[in-house]
Coordinates of C-alpha atoms and ligand atoms in Angstrom, one line a residue:
X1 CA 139.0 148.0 26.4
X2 CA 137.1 145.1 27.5
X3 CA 134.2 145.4 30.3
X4 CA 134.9 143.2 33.8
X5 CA 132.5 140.9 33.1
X6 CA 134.3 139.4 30.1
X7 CA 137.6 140.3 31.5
X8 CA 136.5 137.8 34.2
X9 CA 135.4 134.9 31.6
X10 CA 137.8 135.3 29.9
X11 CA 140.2 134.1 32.5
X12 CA 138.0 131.5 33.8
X13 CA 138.3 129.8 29.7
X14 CA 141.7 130.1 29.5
X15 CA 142.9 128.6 33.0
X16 CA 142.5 124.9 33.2
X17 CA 142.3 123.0 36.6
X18 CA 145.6 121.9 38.2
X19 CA 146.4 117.5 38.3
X20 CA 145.6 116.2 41.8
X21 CA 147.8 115.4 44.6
X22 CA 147.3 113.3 48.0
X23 CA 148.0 115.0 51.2
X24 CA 147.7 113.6 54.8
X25 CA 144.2 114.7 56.4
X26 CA 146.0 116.9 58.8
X27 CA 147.7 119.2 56.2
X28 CA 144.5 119.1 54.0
X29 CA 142.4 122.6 56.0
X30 CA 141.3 124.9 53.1
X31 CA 142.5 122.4 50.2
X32 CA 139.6 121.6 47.4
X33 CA 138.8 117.5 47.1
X34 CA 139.4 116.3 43.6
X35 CA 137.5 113.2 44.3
X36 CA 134.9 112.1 46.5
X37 CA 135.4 110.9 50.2
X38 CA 134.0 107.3 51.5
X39 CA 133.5 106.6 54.8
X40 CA 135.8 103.6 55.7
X41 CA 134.2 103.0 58.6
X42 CA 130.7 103.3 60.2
X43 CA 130.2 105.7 63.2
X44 CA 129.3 105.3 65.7
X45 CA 130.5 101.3 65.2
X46 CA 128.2 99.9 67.8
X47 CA 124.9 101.1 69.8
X48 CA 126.3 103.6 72.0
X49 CA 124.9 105.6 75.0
X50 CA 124.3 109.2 74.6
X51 CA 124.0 109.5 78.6
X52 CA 125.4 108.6 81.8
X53 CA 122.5 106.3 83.4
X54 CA 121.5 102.9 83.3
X55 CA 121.2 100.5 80.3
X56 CA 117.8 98.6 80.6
X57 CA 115.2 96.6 78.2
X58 CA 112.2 99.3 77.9
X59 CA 109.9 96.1 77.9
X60 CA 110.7 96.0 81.6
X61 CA 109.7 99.4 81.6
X62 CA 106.5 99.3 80.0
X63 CA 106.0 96.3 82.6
X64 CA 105.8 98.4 85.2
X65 CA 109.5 97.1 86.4
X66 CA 111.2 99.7 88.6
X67 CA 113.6 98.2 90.8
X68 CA 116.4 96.4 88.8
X69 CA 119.4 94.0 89.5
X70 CA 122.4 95.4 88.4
X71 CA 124.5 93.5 85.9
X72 CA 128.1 95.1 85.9
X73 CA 129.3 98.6 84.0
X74 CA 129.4 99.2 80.6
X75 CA 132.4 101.7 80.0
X76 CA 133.7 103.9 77.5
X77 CA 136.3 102.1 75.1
X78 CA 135.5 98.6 76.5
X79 CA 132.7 95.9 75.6
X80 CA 129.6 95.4 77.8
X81 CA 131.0 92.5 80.4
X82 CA 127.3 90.6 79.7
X83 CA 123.8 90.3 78.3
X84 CA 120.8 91.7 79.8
X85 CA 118.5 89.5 81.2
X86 CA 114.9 90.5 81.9
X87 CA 114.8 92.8 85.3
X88 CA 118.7 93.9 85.0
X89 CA 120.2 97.1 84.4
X90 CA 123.9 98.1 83.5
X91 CA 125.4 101.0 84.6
X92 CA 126.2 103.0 81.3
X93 CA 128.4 105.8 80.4
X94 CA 128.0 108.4 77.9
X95 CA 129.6 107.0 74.7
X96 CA 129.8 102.7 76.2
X97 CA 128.6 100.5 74.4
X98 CA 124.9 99.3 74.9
X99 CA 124.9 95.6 76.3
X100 CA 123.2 93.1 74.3
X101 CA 119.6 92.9 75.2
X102 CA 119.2 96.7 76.3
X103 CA 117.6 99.2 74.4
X104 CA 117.1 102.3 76.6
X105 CA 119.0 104.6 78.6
X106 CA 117.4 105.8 81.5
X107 CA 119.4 108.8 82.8
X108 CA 121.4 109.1 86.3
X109 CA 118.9 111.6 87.5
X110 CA 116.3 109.4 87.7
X111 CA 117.7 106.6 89.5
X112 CA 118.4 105.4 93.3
X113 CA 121.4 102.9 93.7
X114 CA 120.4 100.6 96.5
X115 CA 123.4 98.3 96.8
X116 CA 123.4 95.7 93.9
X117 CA 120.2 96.9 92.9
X118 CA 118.8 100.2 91.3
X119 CA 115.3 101.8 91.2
X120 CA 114.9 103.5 87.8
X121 CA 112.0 106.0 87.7
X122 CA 111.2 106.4 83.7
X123 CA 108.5 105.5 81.1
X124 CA 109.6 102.7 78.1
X125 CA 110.3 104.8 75.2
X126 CA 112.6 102.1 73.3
X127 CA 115.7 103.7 71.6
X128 CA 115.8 106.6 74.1
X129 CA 119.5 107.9 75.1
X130 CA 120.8 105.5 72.7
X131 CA 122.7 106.0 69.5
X132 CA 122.1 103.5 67.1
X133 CA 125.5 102.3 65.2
X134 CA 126.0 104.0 61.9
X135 CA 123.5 106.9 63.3
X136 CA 126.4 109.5 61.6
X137 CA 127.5 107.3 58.4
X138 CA 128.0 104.0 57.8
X139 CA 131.2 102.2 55.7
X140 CA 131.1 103.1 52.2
X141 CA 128.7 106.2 52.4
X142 CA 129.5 109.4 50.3
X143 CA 130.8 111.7 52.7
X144 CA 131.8 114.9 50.9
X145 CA 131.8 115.7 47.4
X146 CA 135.0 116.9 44.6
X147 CA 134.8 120.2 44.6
X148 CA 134.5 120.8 48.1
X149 CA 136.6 122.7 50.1
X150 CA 138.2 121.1 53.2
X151 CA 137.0 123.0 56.3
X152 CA 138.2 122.2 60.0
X153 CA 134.8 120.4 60.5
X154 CA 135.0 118.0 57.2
X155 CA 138.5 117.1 58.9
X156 CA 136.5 115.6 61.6
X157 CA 134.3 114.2 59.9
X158 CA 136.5 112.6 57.8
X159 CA 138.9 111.8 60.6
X160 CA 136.2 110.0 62.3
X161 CA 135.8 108.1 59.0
X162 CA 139.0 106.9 59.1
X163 CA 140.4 108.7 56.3
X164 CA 144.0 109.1 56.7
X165 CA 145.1 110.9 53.1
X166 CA 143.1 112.6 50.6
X167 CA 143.0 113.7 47.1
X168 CA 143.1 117.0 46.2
X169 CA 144.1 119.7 43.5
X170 CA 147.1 120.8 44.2
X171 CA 148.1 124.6 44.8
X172 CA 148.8 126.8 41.8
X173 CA 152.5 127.9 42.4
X174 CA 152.0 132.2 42.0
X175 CA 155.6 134.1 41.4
X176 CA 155.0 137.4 42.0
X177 CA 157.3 140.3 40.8
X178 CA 157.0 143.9 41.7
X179 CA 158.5 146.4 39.3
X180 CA 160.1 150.1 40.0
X181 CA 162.9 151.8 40.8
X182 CA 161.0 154.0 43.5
X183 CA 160.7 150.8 45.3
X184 CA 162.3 149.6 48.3
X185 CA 161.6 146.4 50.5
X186 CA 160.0 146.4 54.1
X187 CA 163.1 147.1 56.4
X188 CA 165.3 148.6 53.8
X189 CA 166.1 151.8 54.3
X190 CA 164.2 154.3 52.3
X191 CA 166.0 157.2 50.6
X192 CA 163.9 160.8 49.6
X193 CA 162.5 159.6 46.7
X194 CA 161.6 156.2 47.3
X195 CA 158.7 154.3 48.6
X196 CA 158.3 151.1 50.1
X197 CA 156.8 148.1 48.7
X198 CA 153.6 147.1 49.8
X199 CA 151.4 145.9 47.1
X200 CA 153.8 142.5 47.2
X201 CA 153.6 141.6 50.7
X202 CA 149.7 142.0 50.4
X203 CA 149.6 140.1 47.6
X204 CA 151.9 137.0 49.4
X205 CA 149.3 137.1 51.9
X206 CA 145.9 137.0 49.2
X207 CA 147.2 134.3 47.3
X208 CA 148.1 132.0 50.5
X209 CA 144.2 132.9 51.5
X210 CA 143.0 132.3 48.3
X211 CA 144.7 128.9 48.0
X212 CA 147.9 129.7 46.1
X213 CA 151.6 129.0 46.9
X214 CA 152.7 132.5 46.9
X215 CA 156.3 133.2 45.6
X216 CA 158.1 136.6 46.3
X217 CA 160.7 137.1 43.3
X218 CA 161.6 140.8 44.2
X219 CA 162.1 144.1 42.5
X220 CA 162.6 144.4 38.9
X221 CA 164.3 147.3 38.1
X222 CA 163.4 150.0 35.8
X223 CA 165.0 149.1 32.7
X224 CA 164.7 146.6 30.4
X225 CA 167.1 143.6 30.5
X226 CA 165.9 143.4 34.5
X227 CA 162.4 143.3 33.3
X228 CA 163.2 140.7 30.9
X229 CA 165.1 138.5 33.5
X230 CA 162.4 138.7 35.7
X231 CA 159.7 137.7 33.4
X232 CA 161.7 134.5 32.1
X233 CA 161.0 133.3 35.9
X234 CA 157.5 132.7 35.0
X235 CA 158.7 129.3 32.8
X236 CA 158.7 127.8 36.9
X237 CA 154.9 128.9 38.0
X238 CA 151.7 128.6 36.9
X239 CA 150.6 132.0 37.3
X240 CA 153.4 135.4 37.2
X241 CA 151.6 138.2 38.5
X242 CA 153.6 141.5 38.0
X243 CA 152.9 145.0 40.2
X244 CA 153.3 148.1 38.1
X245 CA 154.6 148.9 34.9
X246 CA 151.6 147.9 33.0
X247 CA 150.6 151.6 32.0
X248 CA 151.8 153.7 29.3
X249 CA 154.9 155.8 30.7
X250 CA 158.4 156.1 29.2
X251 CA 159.7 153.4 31.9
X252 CA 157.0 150.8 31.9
X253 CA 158.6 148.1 30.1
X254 CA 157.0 145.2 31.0
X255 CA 154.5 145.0 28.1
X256 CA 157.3 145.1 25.4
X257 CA 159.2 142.7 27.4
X258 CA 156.9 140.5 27.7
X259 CA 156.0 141.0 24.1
X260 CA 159.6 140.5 23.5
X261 CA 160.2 137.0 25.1
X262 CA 157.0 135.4 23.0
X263 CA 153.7 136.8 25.6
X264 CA 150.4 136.7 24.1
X265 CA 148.1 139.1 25.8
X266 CA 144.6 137.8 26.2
X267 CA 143.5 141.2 27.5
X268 CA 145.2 144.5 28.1
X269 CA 143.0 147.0 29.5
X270 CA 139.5 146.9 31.4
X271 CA 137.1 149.1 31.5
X272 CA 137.1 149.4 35.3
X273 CA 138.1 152.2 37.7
X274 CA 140.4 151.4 39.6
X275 CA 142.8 149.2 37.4
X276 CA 142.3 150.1 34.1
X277 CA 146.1 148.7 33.0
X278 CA 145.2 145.8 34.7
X279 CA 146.5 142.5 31.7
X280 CA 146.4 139.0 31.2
X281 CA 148.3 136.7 28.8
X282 CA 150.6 133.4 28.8
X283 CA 154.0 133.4 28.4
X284 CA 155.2 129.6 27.5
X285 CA 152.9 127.6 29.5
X286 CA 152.4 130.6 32.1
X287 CA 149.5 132.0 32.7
X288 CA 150.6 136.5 33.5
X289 CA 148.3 138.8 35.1
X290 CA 149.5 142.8 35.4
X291 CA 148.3 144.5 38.0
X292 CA 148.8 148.3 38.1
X293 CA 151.1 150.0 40.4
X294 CA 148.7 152.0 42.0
X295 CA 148.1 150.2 45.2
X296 CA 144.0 149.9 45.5
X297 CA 144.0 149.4 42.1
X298 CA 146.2 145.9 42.3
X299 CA 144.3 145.0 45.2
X300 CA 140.9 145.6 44.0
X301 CA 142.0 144.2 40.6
X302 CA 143.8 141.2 42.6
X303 CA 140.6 140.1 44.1
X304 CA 138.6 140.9 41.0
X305 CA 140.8 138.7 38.6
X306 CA 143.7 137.2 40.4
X307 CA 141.6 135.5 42.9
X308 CA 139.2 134.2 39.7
X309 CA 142.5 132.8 38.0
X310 CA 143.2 130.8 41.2
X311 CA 140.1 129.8 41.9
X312 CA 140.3 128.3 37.7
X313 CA 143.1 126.5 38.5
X314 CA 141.5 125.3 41.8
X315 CA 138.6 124.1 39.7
X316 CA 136.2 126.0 41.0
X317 CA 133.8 128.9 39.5
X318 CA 135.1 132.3 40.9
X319 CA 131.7 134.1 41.2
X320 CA 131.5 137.0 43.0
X321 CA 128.7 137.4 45.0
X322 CA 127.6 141.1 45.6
X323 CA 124.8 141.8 47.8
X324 CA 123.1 145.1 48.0
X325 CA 122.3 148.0 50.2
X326 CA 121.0 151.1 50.8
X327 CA 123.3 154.0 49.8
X328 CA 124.0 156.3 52.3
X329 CA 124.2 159.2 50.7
X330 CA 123.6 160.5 47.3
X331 CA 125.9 158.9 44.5
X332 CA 127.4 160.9 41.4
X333 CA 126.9 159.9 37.9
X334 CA 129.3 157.1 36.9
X335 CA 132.1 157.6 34.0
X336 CA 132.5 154.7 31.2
X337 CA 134.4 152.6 33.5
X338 CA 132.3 150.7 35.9
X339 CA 133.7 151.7 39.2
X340 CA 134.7 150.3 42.8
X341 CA 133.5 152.5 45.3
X342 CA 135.6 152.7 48.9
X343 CA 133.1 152.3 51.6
X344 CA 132.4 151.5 55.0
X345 CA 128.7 149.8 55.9
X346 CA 127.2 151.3 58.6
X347 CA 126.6 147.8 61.0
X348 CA 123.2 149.3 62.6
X349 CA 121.4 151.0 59.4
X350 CA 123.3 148.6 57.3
X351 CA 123.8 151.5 55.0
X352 CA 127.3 151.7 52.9
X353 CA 129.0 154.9 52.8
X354 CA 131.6 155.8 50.4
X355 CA 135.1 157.1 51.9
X356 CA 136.3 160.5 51.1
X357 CA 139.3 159.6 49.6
X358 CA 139.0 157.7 46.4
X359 CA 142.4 158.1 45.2
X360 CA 143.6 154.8 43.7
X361 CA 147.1 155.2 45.8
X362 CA 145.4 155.8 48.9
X363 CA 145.7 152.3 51.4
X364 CA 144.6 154.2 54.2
X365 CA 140.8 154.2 52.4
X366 CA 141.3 150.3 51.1
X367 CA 142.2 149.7 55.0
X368 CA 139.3 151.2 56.6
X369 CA 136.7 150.0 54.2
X370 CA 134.5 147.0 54.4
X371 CA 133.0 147.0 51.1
X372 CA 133.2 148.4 47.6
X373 CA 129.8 149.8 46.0
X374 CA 129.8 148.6 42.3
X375 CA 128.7 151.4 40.1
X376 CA 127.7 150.3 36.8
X377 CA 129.3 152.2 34.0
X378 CA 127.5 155.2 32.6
X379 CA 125.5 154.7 36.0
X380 CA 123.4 157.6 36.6
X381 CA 123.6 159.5 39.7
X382 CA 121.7 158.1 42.6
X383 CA 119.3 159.5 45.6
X384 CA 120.6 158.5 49.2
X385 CA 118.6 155.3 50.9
X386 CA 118.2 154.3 46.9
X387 CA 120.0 150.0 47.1
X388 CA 123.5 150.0 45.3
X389 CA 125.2 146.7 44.5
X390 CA 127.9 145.6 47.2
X391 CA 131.5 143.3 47.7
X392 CA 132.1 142.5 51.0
X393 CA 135.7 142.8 51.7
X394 CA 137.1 140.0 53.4
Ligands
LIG401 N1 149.0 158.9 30.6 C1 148.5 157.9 31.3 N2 149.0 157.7 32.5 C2 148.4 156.8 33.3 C3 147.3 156.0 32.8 C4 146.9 156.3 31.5 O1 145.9 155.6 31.0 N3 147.5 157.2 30.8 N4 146.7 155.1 33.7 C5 146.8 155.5 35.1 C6 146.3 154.4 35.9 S1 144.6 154.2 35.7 C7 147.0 153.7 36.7 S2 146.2 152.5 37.7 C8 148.4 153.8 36.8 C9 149.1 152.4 36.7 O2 150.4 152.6 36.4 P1 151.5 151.4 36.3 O3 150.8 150.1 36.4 O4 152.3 151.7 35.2 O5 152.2 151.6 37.7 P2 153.5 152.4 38.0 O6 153.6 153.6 37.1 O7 154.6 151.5 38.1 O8 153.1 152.9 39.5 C10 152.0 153.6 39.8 C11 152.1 154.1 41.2 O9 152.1 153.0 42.1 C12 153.3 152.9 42.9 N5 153.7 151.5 43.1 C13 154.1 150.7 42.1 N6 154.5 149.5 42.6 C14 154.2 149.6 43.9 C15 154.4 148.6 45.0 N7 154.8 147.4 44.7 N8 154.0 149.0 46.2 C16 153.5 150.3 46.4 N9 153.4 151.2 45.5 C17 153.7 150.9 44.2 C18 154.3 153.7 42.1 O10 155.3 154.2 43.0 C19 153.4 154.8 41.5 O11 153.1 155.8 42.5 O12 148.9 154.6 35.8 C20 148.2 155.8 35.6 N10 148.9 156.6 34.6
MOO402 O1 142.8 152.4 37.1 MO1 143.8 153.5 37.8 O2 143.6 152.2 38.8 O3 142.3 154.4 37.7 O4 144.1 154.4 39.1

C-alpha cells in the first residue's frame, strides 16, 4: 500500500494538461486561461470625471478665480461640445469626458449656479475628480495570466478590455459508473434489500464544481460481462471513475475486468482511512480512478485524488491546503493508515470537534461536518486544545 502523499503525485505525473479551446467571454466563469489576456483597448479611453461638478483649469483656481462663465455640458457617452478658455467652467457628469483645457473637477456641492455663470468654492489641486485615460490599463497591457482561473470579476475586467473570446483548457470529459446490484437510482422504487444511489449524483455535482464535464453512465451490474461493458465506455473520456467494487469480495469484479480489457493499475490501495480500495490506472488512453463503495470513503477519496486528477488535466497543481486548529477534545492514537477525521469547527473557539459517528457509510456525519482533522499515521494520541492539521470542506 502506498501512503497519500505519493498516491497524490503520482496522479499529478501521470495526467497531462488537456489542448486549449476558445470560448466566448460570457461562457468562460470558472474556466482556467491557457494563454495570457491583452487589453485591446485602454480604459478609461479619455480623461474622465469621477464626479458630478464642474470641469475647470485649477490655474484659475490657484488664481483666486471663483466665479466662472459657463461653457456648455459635458455628458456621459458624448464629447465635450468645446475647449476651456481661461475663467470657464463646464458642467460635468460622473464618467463625461473632461473638455480640452480642464484639469479639475470641482464637485456639485461646492458650487452656486447663477444663470450662465457658476461660483465654485474649491482650492487648485490639478488632477482632482479626474480619471486620467488608461488610469485601469492601457491597449496591449498584460491583463491576467495562463493559469488563471476566470472569476466573475476577471470577466469584467476583460469585458471592459474588449475581449470578446478567450483561450482556455478545455474540460476533462469524467464518465462516471457506479457498480452494484443493491443499487437503485433516485426515484426508482426501492425494494427491501436495495439502496439508493447517492455516491453518483454527488459526484456529477464535484466534478462540474471542480471543472469537469461530468457524465452519468449508470449502474453496472454485479456480474461480469456488465462490468466489462461498462468499462469499454472509458475509450470516450478522459477520466472513468467507477463507485464500488474495488475491494476484495466474491462480487467485486471490476479489478479483473478491468485487468481483463488491457488496465494497468498505477496504484491499488492507499494507506488512508477512509478509502483504502481507493485505484488508479489507464485503460487505452483513459485515465480510471476506483473509488470505494462506501459512501464517505468515495467522497473523501474523490476530493483527495479525483479533484487532484482534474485539476492535472486543468493544468494546475492540486495542493491541498490544510490549515490547523486546536483540537477540541482529546484524540486517540492513530492506526497505520493516516486518517480523515469527521468534524465540525466550533466558529467562536475555532476549535474542531470530531463527530461521533465515523462509520465510513455514514453521510449524515460527511453532511454535517465542516472539516476533516488529518491524523498522521501511527499518530499518537493527542491532549484536547493541542493544534491538529485541518481540510476545510467546501
Ligand atoms: N475483507 C475485506 N473487506 C473489506 C475491505 C478489506 O480490506 N477486506 N475493505 C473495506 C473497505 S475499507 C471499504 S471502503 C469497502 C469498499 O468496498 P467496495 O469498494 O468493494 O464497495 P462495495 O462493496 O461495492 O460497497 C460498499 C458499500 O457501499 C455501498 N455503495 C456502493 N455503491 C454505492 C453508491 N453508488 N451509492 C451509495 N452506496 C453505495 C454498498 O451498498 C456497500 O454498503 O470494503 C470493505 N470491505
Ligand atoms: O477505507 Mo474504508 O473506506 O476504511 O471504509
Amino acid at each position: 500500500m502506498i501512503s497519500l502523499q505519493d498516491a497524490i503525485a503520482i496522479v499529478q505525473q501521470s495526467i497531462s494538461p488537456m489542448e486549449s479551446e476558445a470560448v466566448p467571454l460570457g461562457q468562460a466563469n470558472g474556466r482556467i486561461l491557457s494563454a495570457p489576456v491583452v487589453a485591446m483597448r485602454t480604459q478609461p479611453p479619455f480623461n474622465a470625471s469621477a464626479m458630478d461638478g464642474y470641469a475647470v483649469r485649477s490655474a484659475d483656481l490657484a488664481d483666486g478665480i471663483q466665479n466662472f462663465e459657463l461653457a456648455g455640458e459635458s455628458a456621459a457617452g458624448h464629447r465635450a461640445p468645446t475647449a476651456l478658455e481661461a475663467a470657464q467652467a463646464m458642467r460635468i457628469s460622473t464618467g463625461a469626458p473632461l473638455p480640452e483645457g480642464a484639469d479639475q473637477v470641482v464637485i456639485q456641492e461646492n458650487s452656486q449656479r447663477q444663470g450662465g455663470h457658476v461660483r465654485l468654492e474649491d482650492t487648485a489641486r490639478p488632477g482632482a475628480n479626474v480619471r486620467k485615460a488608461g488610469i485601469d490599463f492601457a491597449e496591449g497591457d498584460r491583463l491576467i495570466a495562463a493559469g488563471q482561473r476566470i472569476t466573475p470579476d476577471a470577466i469584467a475586467l476583460m469585458a471592459s478590455a474588449g475581449v470578446e473570446v478567450v483561450s482556455v483548457i478545455a474540460r476533462p470529459r469524467i464518465g462516471i459508473v457506479s457498480t452494484g446490484d443493491e443499487l437503485v437510482e433516485m426515484g426508482e422504487e426501492a425494494g427491501p434489500d436495495q439502496i439508493i444511489n447517492s455516491i453518483a449524483p454527488a459526484l456529477v455535482a464535484h466534478v462540474a464544481g471542480w471543472g469537469g464535464e461530468p457524465v452519468y453512465l449508470g449502474i453496472a451490474r454485479d456480474n461480469r460481462e456488465n462490468t466489462e461493458a461498462r468499462l469499454a465506455l472509458a475509450r470516450d473520456f478522459d477520466i472513468l471513475v467507477t463507485i464500488g467494487g474495488a475491494s476484495v469480495g466474491d462480487h467485486d469484479h471490476l479489478r479483473p475486468a478491468f485487468e481483463t480489457l488491457g488496465g494497468q493499475f498505477r496504484f491499488e490501495k492507499i494507506a488512508v482511512k477512509p478509502g483504502k480500495p481507493t485505484w488508479f490506472g489507464c485503460l487505452g488512453d483513459t485515465w480510471c480512478i476506483g473509488l470505494p463503495g462506501n459512501p464517505v470513503s468515495a467522497l473523501v477519496m474523490a476530493r483527495l485524488i479525483l479533484r487532484t486528477a482534474i485539476q492535472a488535466c486543468l493544468g494546475q497543481a492540486h495542493e491541498l491546503v490544510f490549515q490547523t486548529a486546536a483540537a477540541g477534545t482529546e484524540l486517540a492514537a492513530n492506526g497505520s493508515r493516516e486518517t480523515f477525521v469527521r468534524a465540525v469547527e466550533d466558529r467562536r473557539t475555532g476549535r474542531v470537534r470530531p463527530l461521533d459517528n465515523q462509520d465510513s457509510s455514514a453521510q449524515s456525519a460527511l453532511a454535517s461536518s465542516t472539516c476533516l482533522i488529518r491524523r498522521p499515521a501511527n499518530a499518537p494520541p493527542l491532549a484536547a486544545g493541542e493544534r491538529v492539521e485541518i481540510l476545510r470542506l467546501d
